[in-house]
Coordinates of C-alpha atoms in Angstrom, one line a residue:
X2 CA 17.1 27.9 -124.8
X3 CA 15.3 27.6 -121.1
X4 CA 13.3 24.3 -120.4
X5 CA 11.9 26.2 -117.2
X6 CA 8.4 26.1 -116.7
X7 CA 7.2 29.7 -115.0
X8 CA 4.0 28.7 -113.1
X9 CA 1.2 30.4 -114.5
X10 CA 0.7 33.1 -111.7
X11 CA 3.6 35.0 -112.4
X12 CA 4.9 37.5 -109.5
X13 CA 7.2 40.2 -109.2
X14 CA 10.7 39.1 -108.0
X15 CA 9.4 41.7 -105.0
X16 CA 6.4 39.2 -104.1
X17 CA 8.4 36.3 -104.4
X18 CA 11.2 37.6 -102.5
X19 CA 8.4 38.2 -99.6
X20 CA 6.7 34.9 -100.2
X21 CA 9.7 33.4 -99.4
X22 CA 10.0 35.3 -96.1
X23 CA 6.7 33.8 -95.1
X24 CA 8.2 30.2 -96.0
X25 CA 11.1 30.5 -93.4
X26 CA 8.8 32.2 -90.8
X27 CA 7.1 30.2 -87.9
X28 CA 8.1 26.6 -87.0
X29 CA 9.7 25.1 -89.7
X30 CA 9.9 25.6 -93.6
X31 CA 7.5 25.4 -95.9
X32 CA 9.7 23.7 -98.0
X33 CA 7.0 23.3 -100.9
X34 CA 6.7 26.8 -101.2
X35 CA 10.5 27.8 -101.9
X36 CA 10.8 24.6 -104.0
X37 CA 8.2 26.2 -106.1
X38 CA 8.7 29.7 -106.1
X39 CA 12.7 29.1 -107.1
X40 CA 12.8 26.1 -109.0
X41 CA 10.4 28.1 -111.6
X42 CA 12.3 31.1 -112.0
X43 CA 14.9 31.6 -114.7
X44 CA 19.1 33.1 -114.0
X45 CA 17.8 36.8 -114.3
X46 CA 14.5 36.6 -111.6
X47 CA 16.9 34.6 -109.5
X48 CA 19.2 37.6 -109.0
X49 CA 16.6 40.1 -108.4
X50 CA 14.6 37.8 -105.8
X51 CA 18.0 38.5 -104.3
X52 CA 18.3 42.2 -104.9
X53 CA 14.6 42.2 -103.2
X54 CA 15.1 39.8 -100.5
X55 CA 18.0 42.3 -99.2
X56 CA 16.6 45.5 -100.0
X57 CA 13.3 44.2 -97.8
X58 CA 14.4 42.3 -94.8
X59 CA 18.2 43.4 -94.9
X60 CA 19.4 40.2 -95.2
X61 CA 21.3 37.6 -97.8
X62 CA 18.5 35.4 -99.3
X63 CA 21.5 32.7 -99.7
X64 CA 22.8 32.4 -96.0
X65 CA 19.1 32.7 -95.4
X66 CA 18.7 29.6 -97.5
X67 CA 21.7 27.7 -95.6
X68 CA 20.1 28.3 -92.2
X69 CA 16.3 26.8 -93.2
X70 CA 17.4 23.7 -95.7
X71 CA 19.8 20.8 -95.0
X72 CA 21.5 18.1 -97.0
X73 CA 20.9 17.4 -100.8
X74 CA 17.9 19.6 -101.1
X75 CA 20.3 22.7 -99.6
X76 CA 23.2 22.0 -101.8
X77 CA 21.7 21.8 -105.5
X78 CA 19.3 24.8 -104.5
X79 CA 22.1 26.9 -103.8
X80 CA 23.7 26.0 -106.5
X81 CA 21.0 26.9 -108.6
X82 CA 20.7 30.1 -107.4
X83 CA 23.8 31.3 -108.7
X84 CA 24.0 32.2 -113.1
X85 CA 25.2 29.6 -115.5
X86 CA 28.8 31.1 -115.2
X87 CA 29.1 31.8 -111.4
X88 CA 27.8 28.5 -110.7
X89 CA 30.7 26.6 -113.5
X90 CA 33.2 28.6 -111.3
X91 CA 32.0 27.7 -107.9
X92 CA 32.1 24.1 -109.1
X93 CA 35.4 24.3 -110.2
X94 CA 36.7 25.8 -107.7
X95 CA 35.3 23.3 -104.8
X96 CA 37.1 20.6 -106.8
X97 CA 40.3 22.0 -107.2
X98 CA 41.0 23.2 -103.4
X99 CA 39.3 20.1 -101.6
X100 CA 41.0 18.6 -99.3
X101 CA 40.8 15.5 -101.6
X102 CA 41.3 17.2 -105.2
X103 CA 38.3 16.1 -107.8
X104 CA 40.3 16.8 -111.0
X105 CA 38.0 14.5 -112.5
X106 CA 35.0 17.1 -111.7
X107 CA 36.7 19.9 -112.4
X108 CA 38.0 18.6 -116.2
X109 CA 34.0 17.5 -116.9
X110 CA 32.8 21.2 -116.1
X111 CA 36.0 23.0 -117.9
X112 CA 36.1 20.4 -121.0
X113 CA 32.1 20.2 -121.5
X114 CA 32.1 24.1 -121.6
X115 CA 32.1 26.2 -125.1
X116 CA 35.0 29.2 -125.5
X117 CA 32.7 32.0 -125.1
X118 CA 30.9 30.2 -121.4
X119 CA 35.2 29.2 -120.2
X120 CA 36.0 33.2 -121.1
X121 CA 32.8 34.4 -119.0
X122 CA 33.5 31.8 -115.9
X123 CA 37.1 32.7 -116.1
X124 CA 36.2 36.3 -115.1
X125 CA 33.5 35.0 -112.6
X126 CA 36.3 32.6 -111.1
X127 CA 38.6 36.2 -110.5
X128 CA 35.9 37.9 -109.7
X129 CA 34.6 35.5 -106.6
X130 CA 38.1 34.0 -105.7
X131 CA 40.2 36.7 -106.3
X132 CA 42.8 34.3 -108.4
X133 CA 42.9 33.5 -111.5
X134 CA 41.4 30.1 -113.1
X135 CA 44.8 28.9 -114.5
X136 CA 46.8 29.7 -111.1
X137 CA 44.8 26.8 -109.7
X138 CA 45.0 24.7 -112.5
X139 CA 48.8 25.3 -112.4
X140 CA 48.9 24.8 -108.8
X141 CA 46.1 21.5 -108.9
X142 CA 46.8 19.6 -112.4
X143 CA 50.0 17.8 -113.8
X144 CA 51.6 17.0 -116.3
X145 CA 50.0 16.9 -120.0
X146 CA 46.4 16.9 -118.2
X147 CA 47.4 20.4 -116.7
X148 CA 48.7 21.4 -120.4
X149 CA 45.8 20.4 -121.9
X150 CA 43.6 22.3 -119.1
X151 CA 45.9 25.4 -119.7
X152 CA 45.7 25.8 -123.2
X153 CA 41.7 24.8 -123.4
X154 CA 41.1 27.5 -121.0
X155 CA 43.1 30.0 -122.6
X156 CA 43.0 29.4 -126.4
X157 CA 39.6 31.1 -127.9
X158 CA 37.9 29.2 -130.4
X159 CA 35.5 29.8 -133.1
X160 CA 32.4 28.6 -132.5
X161 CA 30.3 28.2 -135.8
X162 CA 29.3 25.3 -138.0
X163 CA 31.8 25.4 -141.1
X164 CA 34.1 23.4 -141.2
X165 CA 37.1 23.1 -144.0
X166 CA 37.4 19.1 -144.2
X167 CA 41.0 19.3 -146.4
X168 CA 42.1 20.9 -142.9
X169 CA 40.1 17.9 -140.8
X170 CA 42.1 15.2 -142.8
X171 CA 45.2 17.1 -142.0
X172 CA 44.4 16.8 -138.5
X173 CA 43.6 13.4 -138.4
X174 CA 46.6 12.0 -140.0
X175 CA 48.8 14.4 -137.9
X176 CA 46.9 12.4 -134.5
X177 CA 47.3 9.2 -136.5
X178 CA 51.3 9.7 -136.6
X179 CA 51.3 11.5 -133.4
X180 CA 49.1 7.8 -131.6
X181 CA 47.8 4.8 -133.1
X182 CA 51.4 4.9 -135.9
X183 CA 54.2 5.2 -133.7
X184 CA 56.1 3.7 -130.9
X185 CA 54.9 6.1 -127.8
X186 CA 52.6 9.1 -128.1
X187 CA 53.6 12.7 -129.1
X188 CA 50.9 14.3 -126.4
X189 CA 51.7 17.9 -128.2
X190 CA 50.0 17.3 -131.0
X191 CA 46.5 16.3 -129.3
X192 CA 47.2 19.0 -127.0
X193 CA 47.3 21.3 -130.1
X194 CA 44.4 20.1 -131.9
X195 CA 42.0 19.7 -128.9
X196 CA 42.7 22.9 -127.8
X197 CA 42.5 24.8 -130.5
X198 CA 39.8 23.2 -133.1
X199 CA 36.2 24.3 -132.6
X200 CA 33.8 21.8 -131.7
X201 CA 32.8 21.1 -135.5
X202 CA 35.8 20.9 -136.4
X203 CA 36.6 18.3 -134.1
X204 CA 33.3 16.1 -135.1
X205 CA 35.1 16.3 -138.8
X206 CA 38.2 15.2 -137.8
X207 CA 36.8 11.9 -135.7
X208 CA 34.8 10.9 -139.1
X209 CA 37.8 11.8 -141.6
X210 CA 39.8 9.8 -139.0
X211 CA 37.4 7.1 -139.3
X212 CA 37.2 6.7 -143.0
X213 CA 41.1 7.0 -143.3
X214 CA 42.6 4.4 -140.5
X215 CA 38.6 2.7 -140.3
X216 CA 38.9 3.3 -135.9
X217 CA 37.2 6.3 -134.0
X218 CA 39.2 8.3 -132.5
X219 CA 37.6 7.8 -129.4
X220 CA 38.9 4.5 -129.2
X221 CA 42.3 5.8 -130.5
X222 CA 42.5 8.2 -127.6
X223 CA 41.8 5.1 -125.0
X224 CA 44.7 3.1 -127.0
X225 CA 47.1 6.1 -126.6
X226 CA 46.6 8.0 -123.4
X227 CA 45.3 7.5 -119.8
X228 CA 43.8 9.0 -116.7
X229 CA 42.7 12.6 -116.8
X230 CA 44.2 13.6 -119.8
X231 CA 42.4 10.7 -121.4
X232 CA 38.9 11.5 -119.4
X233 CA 40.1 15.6 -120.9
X234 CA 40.5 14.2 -124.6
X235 CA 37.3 12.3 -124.3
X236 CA 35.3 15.1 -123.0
X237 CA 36.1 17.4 -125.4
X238 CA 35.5 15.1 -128.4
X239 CA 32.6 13.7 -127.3
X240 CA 31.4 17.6 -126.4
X241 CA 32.1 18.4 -129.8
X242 CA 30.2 15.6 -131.7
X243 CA 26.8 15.6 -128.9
X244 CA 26.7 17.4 -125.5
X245 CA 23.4 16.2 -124.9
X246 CA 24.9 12.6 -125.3
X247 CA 27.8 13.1 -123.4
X248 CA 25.8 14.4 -120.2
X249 CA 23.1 11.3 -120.4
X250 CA 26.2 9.1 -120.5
X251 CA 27.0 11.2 -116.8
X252 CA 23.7 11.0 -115.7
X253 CA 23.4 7.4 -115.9
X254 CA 26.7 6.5 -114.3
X255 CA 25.2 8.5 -111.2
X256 CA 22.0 6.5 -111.0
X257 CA 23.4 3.3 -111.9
X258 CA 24.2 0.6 -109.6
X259 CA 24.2 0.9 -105.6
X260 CA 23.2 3.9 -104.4
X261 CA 23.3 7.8 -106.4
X262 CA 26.6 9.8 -106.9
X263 CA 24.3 12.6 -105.7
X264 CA 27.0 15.5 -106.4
X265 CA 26.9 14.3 -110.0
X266 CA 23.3 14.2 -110.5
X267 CA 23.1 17.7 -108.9
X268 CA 25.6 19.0 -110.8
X269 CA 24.6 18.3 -114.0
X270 CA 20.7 18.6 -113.6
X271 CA 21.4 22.3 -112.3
X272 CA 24.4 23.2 -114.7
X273 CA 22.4 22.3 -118.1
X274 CA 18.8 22.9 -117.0
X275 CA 18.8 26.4 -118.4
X276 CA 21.0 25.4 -121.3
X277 CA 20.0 22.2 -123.0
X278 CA 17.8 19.6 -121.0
X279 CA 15.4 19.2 -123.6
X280 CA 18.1 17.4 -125.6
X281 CA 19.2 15.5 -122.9
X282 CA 16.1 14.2 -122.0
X283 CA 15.0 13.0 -125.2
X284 CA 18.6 11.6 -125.3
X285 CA 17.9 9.2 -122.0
X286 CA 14.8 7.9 -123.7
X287 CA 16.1 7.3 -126.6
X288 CA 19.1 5.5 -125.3
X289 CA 16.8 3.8 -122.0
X290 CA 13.7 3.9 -122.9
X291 CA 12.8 5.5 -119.7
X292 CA 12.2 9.4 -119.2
X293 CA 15.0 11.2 -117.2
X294 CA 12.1 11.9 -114.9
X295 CA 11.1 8.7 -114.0
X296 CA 15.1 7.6 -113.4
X297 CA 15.2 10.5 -111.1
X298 CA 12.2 9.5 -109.3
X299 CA 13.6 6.4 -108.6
X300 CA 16.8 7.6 -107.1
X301 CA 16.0 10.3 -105.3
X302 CA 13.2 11.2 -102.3
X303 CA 11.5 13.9 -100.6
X304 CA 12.2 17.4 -101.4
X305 CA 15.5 17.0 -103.4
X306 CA 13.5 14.9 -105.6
X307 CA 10.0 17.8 -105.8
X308 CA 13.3 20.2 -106.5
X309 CA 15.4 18.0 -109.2
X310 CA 11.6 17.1 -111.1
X311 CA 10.6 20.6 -111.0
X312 CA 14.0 22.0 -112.8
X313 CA 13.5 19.0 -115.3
X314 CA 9.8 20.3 -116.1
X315 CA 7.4 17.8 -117.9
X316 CA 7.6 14.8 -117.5
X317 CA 8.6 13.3 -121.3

């Protein structure tokens, strides 16, 4: 489910590769020309401008990359040149070993993310760092935010649509006792549920919870818990009822007010272009009655903004 837009003279990953040779050659970039050459080609044409770029001129295309750009522009085209999966796990990663930890980045990327894409990223994560996802988790998280991290990482869940609603109720009433009904909160039992529901699931038990103790559970989770393991709980609920939703919501926390949260912006524009933009812009106008496009337009400048308006395609 791509939103790209593949510019209508399609290349070879070969002729791009050498098109962007000629870019970097000479005084200066032609920055317009790798803006539109890459920001046009989907995960699979990425990897084998790559494959080309070596095989011709014996060199990486991405240290290549670091050398001619700078700032903004050079971080979210980086980024995007990496697969859905790699990309989650460099993310993650950069969060959880700064030198000032961002567990509040690395629970939107982990807790936003379906079981099958956490399974894949996991191996991407071993693969690039040579340590495993939960080691750094261990290592980076406390407390019931860490167990919460640990068992949504590690628990698979089914991903389908049916849901058995005798099962939601019995879920809901066990987080009504385990929250809103007692003196204290019994973490375990949100832990369980939120780690191991599926996302329809989930939705089923916020309504049934609604219709039996007339709250959301939203609001039931902001009652009863706090910092990241309330941001975790939140995430994964509101993931489970509208992801498209959810990311508008972080998209217009980084435009809003003085100044752009920049990583923010970049992060999620690159992370759900190739997965579910469409949704998320018609989301934004729906909600602001301005197109994503036109926000973006307004925050950003230069190339970064040609590059961020070309992954978000038409302007609608």
């Amino acid at each position: 489910m791509s939103t790209l837009i593949v510019p209508p003279l399609l290349s070879s990953p070969r002729d791009d590769a050498m098109h962007l040779y000629r870019a970097f050659k000479g005084f200066g970039t032609d920055t317009s020309a790798v803006i539109n050459i890459l920001a046009h080609r989907d995960a699979a044409q990425r990897a084998l401008i790559q494959h080309e770029y070596r095989a011709l001129y014996a060199e990486d295309l991405l240290k290549r990359l670091t050398s001619e750009l700078t700032g903004k522009l050079e971080t979210a085209v980086l980024l995007w040149m990496h697969d859905l999966p790699g990309r989650d796990a460099i993310i993650v990663r950069q969060a959880l070993i700064a030198d000032i930890l961002n567990l509040e980045t690395a629970t939107e990327v982990i807790c936003s993310r379906t079981s099958s894409q956490i399974q894949v990223f996991k191996q991407h994560y071993y693969a690039k760092f040579g340590v495993h996802l939960e080691h750094d988790i261990e290592l980076r998280a406390s407390g019931d935010h860490k167990k919460l991290l640990l068992a949504y990482v590690s628990t698979p869940r089914y991903e389908g649509r049916e849901v058995d609603r005798n099962m939601a109720e019995k879920d809901a009433k066990a987080l009504y006792k385990a929250g809103e009904k007692r003196l204290g909160t019994d973490e375990k039992t949100f832990i369980r549920v939120f780690s191991e529901r599926s996302a329809a699931h989930l939705a089923a038990v916020d309504s049934a919870y609604h219709s039996m103790y007339g709250n959301s559970l939203k609001k039931a989770i902001k009652k009863e818990t706090s910092g990241h393991f309330e941001h975790a709980l939140k995430t994964i609920l509101q993931c489970s009822e509208n992801p498209a939703k959810y990311f508008v919501k972080l998209l217009r926390k980084a435009m809003k007010g003085l100044g752009t949260n920049d990583a923010a912006l970049i992060r999620v524009i690159v992370t759900r272009t190739e997965i579910d933009m469409q949704y998320i812009k018609a989301e934004y106008l729906k909600k602001y009655r301005k197109t994503l496009n036109d926000a973006v337009h307004s925050e950003t400048s230069g190339h970064y903004r040609a590059f961020l308006l070309a992954l978000l395609g038409p302007n609608q």
